[in-house]
Tab-separated table of N, CA and C in Angstrom:
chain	number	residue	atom	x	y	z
A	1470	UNK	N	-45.215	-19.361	-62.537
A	1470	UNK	CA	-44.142	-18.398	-62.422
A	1470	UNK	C	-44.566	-17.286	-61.463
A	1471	UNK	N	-43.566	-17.117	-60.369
A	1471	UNK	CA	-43.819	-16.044	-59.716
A	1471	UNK	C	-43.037	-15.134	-60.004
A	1472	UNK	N	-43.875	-13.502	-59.738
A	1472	UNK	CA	-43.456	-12.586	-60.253
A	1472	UNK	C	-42.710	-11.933	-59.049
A	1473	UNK	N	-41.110	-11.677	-59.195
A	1473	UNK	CA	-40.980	-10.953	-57.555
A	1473	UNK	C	-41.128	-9.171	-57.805
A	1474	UNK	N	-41.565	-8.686	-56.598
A	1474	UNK	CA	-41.644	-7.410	-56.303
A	1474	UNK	C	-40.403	-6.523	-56.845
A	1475	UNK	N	-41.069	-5.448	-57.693
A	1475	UNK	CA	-39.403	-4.440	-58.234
A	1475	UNK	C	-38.940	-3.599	-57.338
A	1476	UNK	N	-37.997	-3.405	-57.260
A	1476	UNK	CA	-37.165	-2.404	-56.661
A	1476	UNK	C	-37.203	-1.266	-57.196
A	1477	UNK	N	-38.260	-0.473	-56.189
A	1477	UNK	CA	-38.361	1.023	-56.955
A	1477	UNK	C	-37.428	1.838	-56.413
A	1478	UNK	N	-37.512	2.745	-57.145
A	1478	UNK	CA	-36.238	3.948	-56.586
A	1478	UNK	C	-37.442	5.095	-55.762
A	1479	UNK	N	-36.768	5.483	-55.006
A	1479	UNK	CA	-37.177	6.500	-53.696
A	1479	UNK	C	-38.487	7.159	-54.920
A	1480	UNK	N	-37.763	8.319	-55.442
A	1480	UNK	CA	-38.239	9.452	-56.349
A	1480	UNK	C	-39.734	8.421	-57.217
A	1481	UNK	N	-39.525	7.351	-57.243
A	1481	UNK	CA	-40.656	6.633	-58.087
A	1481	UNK	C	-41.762	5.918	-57.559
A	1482	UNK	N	-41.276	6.108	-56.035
A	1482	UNK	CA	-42.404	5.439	-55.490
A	1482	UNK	C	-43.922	6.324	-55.460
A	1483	UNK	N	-43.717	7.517	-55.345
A	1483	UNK	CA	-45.411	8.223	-55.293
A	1483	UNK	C	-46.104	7.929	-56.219
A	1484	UNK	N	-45.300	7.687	-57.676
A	1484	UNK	CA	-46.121	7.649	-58.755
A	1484	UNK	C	-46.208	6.377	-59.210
A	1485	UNK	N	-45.468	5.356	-58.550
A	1485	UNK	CA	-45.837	3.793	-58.115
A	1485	UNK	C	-47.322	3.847	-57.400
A	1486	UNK	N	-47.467	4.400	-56.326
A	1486	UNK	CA	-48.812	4.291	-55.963
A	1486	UNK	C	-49.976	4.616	-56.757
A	1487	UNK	N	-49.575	6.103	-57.575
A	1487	UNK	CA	-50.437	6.570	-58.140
A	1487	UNK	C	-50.923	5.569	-59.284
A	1488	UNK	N	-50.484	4.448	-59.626
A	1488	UNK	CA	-50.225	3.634	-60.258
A	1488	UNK	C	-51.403	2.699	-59.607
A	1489	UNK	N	-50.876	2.302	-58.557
A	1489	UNK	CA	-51.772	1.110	-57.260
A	1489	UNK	C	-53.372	2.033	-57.871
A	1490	UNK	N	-53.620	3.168	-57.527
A	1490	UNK	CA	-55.186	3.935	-57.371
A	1490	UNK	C	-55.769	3.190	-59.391
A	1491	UNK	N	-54.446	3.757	-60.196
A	1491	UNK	CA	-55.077	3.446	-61.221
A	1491	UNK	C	-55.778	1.957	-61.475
A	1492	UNK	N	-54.859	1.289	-61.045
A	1492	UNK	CA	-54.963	-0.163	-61.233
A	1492	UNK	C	-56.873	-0.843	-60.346
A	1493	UNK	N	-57.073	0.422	-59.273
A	1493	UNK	CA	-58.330	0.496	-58.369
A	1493	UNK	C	-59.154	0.667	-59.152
A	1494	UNK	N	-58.901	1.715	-59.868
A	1494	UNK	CA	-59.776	2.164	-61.283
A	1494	UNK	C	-60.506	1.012	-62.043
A	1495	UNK	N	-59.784	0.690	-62.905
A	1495	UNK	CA	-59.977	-0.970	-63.624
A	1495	UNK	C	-60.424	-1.636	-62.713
A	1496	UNK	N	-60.104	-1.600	-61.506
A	1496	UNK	CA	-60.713	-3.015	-60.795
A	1496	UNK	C	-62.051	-2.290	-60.621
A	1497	UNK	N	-62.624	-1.056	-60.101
A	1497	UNK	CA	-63.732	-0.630	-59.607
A	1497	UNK	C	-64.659	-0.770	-60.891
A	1498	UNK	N	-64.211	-0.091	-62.213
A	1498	UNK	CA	-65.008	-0.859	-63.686
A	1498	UNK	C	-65.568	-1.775	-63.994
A	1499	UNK	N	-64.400	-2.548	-63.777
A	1499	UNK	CA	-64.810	-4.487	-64.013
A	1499	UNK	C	-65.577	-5.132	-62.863
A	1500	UNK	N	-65.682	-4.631	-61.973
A	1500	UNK	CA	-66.460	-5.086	-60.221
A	1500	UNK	C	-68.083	-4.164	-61.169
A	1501	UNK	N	-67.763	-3.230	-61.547
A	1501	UNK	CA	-69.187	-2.195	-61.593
A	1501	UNK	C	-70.044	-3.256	-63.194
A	1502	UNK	N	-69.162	-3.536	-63.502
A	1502	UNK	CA	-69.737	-3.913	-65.260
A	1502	UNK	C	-70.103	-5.399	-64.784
A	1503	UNK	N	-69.464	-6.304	-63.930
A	1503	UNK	CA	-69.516	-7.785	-63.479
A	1503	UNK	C	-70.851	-7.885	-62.565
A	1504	UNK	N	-71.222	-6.535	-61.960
A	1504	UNK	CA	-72.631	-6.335	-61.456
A	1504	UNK	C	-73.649	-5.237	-62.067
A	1505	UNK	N	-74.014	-5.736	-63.468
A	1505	UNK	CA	-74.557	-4.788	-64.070
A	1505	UNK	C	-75.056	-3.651	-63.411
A	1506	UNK	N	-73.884	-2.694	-63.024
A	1506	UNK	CA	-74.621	-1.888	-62.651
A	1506	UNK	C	-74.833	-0.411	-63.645
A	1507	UNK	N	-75.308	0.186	-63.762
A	1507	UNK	CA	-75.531	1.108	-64.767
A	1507	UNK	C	-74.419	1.870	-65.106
A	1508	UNK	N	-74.092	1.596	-66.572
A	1508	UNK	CA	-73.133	2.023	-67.414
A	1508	UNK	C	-72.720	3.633	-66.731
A	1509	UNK	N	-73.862	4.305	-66.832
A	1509	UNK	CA	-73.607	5.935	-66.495
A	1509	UNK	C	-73.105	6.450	-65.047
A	1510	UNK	N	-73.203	5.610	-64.336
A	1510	UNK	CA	-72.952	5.176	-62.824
A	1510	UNK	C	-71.113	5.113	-62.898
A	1511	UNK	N	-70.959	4.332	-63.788
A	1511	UNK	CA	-69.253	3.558	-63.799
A	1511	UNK	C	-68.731	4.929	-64.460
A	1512	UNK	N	-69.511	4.808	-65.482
A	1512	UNK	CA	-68.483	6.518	-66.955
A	1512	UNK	C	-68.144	7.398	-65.646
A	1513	UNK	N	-69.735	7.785	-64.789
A	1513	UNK	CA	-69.652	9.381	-64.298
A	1513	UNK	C	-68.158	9.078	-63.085
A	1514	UNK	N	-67.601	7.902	-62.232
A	1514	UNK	CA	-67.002	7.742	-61.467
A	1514	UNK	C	-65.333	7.688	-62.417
A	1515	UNK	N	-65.897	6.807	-63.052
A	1515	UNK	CA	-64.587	6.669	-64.075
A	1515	UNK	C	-64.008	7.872	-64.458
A	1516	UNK	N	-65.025	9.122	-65.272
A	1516	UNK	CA	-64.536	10.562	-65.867
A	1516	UNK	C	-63.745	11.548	-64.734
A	1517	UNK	N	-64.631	10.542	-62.989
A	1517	UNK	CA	-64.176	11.714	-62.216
A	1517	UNK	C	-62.407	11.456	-62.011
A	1518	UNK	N	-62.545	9.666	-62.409
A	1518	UNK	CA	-61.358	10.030	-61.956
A	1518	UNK	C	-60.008	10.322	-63.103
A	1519	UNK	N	-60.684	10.330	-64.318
A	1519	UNK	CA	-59.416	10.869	-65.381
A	1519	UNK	C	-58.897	12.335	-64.943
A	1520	UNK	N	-60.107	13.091	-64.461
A	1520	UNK	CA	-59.728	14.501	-64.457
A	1520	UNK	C	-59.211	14.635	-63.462
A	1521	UNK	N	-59.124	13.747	-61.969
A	1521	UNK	CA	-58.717	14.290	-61.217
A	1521	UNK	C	-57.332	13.817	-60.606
A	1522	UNK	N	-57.169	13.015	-61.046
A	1522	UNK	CA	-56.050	11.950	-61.183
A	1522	UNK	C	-55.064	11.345	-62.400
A	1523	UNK	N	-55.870	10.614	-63.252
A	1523	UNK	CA	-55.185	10.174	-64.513
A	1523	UNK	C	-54.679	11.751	-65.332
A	1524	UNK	N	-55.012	12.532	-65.634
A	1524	UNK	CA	-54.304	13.584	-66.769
A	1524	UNK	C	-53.477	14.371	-65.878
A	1525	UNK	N	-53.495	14.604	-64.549
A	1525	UNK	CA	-52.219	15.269	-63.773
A	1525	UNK	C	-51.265	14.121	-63.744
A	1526	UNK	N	-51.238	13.303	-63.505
A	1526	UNK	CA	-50.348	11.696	-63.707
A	1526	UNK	C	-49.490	12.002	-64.902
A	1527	UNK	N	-50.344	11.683	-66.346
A	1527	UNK	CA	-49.769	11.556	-67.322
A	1527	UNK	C	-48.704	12.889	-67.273
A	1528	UNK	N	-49.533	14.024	-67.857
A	1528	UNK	CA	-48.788	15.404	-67.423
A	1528	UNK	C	-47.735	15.500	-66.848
A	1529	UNK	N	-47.516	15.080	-65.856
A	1529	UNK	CA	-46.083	14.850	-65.127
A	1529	UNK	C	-45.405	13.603	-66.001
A	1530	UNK	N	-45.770	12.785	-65.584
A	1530	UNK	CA	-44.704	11.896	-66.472
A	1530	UNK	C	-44.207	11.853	-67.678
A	1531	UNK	N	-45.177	12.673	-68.750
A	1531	UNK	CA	-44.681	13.256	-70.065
A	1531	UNK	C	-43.754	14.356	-69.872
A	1532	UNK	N	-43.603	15.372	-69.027
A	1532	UNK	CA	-42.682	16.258	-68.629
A	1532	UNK	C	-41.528	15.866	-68.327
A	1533	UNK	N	-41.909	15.218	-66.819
A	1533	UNK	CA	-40.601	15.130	-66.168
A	1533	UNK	C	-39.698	13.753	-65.837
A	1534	UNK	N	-40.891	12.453	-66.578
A	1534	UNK	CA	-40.134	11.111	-65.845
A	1534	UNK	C	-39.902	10.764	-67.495
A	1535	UNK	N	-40.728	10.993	-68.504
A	1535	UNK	CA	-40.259	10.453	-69.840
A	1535	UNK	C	-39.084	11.152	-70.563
A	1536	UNK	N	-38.998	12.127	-70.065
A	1536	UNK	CA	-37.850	13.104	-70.565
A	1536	UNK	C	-36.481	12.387	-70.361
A	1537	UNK	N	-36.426	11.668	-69.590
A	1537	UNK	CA	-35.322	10.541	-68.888
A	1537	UNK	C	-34.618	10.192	-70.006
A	1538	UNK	N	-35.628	9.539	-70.514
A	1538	UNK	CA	-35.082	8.509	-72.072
A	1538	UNK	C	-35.205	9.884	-73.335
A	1539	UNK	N	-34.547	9.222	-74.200
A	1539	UNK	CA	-34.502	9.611	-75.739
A	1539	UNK	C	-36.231	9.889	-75.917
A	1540	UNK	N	-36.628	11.170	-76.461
A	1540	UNK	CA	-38.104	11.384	-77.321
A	1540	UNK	C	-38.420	9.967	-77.523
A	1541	UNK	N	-37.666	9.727	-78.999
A	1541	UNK	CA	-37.956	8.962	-79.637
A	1541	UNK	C	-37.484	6.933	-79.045
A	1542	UNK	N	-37.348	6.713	-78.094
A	1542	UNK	CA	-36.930	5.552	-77.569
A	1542	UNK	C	-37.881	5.029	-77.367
A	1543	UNK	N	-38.467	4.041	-77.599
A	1543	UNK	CA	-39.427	3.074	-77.889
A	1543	UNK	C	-40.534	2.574	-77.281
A	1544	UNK	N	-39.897	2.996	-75.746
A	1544	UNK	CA	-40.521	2.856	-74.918
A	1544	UNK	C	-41.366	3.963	-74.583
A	1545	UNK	N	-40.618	5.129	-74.090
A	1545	UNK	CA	-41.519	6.147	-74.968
A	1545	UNK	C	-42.246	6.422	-75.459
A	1546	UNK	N	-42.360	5.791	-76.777
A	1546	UNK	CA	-43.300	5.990	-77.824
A	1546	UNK	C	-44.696	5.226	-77.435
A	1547	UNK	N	-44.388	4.391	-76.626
A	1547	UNK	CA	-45.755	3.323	-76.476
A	1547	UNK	C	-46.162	4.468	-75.427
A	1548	UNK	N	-45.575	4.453	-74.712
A	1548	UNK	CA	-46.264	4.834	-73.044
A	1548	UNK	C	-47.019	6.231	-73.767
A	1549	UNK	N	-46.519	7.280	-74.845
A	1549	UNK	CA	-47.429	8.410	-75.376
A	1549	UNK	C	-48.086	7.642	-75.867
A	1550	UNK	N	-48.740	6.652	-77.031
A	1550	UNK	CA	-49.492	6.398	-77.548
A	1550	UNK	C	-49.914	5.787	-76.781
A	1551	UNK	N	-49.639	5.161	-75.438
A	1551	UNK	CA	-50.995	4.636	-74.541
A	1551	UNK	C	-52.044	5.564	-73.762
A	1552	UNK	N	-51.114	6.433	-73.700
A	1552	UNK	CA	-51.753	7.514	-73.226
A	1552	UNK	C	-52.763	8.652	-73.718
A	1553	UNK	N	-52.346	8.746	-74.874
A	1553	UNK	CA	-53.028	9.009	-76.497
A	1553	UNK	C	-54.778	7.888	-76.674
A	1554	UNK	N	-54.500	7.158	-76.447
A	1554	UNK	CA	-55.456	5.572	-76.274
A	1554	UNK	C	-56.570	6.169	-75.744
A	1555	UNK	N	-56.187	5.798	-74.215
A	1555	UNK	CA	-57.114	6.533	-72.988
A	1555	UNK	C	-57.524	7.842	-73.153
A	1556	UNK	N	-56.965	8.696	-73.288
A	1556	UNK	CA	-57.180	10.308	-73.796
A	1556	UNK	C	-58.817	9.931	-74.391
A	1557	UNK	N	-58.325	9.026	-75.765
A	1557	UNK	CA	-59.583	8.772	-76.537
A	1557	UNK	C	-60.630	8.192	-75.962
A	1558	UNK	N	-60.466	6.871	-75.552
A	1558	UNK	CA	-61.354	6.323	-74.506
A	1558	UNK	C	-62.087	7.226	-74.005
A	1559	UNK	N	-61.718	7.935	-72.861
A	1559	UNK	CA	-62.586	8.916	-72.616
A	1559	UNK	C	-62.990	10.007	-72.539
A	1560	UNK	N	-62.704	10.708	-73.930
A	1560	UNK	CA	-63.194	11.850	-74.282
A	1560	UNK	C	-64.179	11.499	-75.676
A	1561	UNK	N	-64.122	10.527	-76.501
A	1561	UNK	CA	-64.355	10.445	-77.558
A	1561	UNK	C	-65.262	9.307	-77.811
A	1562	UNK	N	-65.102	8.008	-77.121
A	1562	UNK	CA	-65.936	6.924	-76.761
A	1562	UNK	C	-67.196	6.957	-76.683
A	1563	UNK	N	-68.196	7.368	-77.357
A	1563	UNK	CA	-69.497	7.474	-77.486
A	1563	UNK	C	-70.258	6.432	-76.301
A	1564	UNK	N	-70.185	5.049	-77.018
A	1564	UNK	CA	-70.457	3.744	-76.852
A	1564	UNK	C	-70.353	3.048	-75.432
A	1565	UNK	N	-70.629	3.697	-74.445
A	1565	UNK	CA	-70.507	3.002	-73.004
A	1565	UNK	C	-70.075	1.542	-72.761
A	1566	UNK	N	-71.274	0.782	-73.283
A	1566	UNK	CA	-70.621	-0.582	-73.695
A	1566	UNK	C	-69.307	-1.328	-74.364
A	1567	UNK	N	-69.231	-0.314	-74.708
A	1567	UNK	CA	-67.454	-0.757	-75.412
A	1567	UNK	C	-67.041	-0.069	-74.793
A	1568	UNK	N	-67.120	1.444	-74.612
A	1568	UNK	CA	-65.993	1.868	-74.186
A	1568	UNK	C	-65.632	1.764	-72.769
A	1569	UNK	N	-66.113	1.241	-71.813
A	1569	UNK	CA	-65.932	1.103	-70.742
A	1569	UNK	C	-65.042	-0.177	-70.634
A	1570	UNK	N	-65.230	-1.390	-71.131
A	1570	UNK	CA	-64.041	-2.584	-71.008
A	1570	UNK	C	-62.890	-1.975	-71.912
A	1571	UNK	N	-62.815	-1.551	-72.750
A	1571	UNK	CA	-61.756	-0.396	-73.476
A	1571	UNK	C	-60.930	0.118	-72.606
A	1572	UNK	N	-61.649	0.858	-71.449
A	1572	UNK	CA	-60.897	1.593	-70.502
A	1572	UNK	C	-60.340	1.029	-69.513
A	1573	UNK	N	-61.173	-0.133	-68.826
A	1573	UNK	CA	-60.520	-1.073	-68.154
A	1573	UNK	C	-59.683	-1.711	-68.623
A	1574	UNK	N	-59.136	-2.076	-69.661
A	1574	UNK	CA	-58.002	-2.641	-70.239
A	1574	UNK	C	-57.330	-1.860	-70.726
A	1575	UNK	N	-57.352	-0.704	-71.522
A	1575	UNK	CA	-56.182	-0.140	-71.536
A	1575	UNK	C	-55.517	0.559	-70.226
A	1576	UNK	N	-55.887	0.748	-69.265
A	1576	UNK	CA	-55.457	1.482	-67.776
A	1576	UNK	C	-54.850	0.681	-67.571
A	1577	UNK	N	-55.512	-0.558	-67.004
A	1577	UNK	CA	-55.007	-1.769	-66.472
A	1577	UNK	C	-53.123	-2.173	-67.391
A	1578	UNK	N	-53.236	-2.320	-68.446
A	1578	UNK	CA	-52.424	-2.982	-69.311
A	1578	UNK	C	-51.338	-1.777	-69.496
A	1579	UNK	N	-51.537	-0.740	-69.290
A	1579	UNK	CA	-50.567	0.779	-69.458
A	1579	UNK	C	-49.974	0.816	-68.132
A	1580	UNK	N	-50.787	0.376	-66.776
A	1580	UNK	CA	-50.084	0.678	-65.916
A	1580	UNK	C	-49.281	-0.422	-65.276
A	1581	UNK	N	-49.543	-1.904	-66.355
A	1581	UNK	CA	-48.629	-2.798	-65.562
A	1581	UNK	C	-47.570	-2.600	-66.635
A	1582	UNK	N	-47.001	-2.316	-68.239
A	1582	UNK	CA	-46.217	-2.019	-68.673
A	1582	UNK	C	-45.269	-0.717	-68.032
A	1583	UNK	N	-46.053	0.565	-67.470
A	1583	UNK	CA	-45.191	0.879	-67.074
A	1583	UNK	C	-44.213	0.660	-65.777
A	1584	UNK	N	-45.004	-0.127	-64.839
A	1584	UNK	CA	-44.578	-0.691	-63.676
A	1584	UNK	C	-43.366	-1.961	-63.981
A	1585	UNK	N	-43.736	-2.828	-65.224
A	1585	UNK	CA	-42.881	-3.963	-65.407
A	1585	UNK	C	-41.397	-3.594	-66.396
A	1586	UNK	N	-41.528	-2.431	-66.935
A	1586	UNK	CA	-40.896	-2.365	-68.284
A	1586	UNK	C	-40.485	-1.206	-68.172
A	1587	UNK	N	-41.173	0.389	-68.240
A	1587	UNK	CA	-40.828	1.632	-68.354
A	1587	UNK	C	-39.927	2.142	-67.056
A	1588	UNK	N	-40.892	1.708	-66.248
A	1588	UNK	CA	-40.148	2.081	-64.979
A	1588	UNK	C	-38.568	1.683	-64.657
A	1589	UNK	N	-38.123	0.685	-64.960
A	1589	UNK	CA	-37.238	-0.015	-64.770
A	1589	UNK	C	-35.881	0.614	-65.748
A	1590	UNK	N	-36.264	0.446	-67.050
A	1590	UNK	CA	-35.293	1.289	-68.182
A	1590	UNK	C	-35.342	2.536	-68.027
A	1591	UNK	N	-36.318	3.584	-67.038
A	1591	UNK	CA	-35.838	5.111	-66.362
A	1591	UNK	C	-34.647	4.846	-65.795
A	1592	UNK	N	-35.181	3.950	-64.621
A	1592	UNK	CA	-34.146	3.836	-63.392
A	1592	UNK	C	-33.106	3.360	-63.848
A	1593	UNK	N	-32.877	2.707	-65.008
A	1593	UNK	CA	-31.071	2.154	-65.305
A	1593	UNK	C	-30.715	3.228	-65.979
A	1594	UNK	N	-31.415	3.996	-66.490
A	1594	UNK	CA	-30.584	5.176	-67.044
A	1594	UNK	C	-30.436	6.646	-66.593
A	1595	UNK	N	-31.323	7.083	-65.711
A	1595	UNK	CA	-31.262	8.145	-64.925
A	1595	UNK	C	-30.141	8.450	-63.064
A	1596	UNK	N	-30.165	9.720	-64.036
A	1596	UNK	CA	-29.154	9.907	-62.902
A	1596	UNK	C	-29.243	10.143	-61.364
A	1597	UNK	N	-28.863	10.219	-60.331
A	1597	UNK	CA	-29.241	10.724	-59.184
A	1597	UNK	C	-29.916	12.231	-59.056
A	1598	UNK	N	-29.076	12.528	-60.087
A	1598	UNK	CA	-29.677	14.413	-59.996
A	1598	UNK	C	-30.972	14.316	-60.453
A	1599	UNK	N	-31.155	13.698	-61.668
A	1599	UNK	CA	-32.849	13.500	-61.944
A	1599	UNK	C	-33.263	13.106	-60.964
A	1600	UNK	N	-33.276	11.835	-60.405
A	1600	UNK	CA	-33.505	11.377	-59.681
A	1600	UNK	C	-34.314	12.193	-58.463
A	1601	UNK	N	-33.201	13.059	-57.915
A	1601	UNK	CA	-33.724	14.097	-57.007
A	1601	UNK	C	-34.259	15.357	-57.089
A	1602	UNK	N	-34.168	15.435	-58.398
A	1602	UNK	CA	-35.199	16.423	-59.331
A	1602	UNK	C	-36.806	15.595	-59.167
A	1603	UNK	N	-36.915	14.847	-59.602
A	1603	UNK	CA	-38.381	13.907	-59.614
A	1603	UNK	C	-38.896	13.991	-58.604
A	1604	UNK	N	-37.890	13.966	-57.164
A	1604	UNK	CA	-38.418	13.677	-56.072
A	1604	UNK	C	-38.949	15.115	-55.708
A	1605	UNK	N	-38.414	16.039	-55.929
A	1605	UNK	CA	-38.092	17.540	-55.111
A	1605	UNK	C	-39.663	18.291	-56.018
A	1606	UNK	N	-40.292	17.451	-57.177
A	1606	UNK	CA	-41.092	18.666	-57.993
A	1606	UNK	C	-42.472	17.397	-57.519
A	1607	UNK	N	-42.013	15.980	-56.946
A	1607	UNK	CA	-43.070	15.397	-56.818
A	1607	UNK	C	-42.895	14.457	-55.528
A	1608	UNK	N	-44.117	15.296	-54.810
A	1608	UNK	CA	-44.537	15.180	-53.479
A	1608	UNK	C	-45.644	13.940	-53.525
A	1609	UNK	N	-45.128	12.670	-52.422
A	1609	UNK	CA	-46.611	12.027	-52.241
A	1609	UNK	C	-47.882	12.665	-51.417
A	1610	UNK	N	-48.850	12.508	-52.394
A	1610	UNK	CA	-50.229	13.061	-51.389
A	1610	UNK	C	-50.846	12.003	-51.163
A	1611	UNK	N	-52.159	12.756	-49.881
A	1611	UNK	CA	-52.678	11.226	-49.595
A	1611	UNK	C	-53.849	11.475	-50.909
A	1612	UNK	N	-53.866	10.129	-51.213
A	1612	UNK	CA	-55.514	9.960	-52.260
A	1612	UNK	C	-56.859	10.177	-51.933
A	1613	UNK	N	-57.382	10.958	-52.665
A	1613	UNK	CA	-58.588	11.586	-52.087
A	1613	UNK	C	-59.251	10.952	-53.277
A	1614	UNK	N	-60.575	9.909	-53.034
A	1614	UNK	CA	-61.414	9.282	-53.601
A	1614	UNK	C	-62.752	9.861	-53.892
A	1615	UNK	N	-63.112	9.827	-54.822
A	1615	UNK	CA	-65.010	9.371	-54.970
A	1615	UNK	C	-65.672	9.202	-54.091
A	1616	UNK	N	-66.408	8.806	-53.121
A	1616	UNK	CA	-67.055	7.863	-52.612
A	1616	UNK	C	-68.446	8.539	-52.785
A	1617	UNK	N	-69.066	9.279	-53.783
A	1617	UNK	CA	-70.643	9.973	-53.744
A	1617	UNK	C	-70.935	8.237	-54.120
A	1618	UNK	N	-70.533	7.471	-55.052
A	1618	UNK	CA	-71.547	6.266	-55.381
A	1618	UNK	C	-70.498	5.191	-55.577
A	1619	UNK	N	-70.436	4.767	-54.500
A	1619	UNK	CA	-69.616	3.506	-54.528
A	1619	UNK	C	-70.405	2.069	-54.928
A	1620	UNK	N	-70.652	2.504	-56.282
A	1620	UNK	CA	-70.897	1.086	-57.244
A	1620	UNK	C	-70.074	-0.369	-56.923
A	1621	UNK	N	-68.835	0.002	-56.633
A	1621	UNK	CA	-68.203	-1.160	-56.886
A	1621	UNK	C	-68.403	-1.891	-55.257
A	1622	UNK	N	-68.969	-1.497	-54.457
A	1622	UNK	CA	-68.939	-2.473	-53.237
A	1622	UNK	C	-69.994	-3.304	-53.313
């Protein structure tokens, strides 16, 4: 089964990409853990990038793209408690060894639900004015990376 490409809406594409970097994330983990390379190596790249990327992400999208739907609409509810997940992952995750495939799978698996599923039930229900609200409070930037220890090459 092939999967075809979604039709994003204008206003959703920055945070479509921001999406693409996360999905880099998980891949740079699983490339870093598939070449044993030292656990503290992957966390310290990984932490840099929750703070500098993943919690301004969420932040916005708990504000201004989940607000779309009902609080309580279902979808909703997962995408906070996935987010809730990761939060934990890495603030609370003692255990490097676990918690690092932890993190690679929940990122990974949060950001293709919201790409396959969340994204899609915004866009059938939001209006143009949101729409151009989303766009007008969120600007694409270019991505500014890590590169002090590029483990994963």
């Amino acid at each position: 089964m092939t999967l075809k490409p979604l039709k994003r809406h204008e206003a959703l594409k920055p945070l479509s990409r921001e999406h693409h970097h996360g999905l880099l994330l998980a891949w740079k983990i699983r490339s870093g853990l598939s070449k044993n390379i030292a656990l503290e190596r992957i966390k310290t790249y990984a932490d840099w990038f929750y703070k500098n990327h993943l919690i301004p992400h969420f932040e916005l999208e708990e504000t201004e793209i989940f607000t779309i739907l009902a609080p309580n609409h279902d979808l909703v509810q997962k995408a906070l408690e996935d987010h809730k997940r990761i939060h934990h992952l890495f603030t609370k995750a003692a255990d490097l060894e676990s918690a690092l495939p932890a993190i690679e799978k929940a990122v990974n698996d949060h950001i293709r639900f919201e790409e396959r599923i969340l994204f899609p039930e915004i866009q059938n229900h939001a209006t143009e004015a949101q729409m151009a609200h989303i766009e007008k409070i969120h600007q694409p930037e270019d991505f500014k990376d890590n590169l002090d220890d590029e483990f994963w090459k």
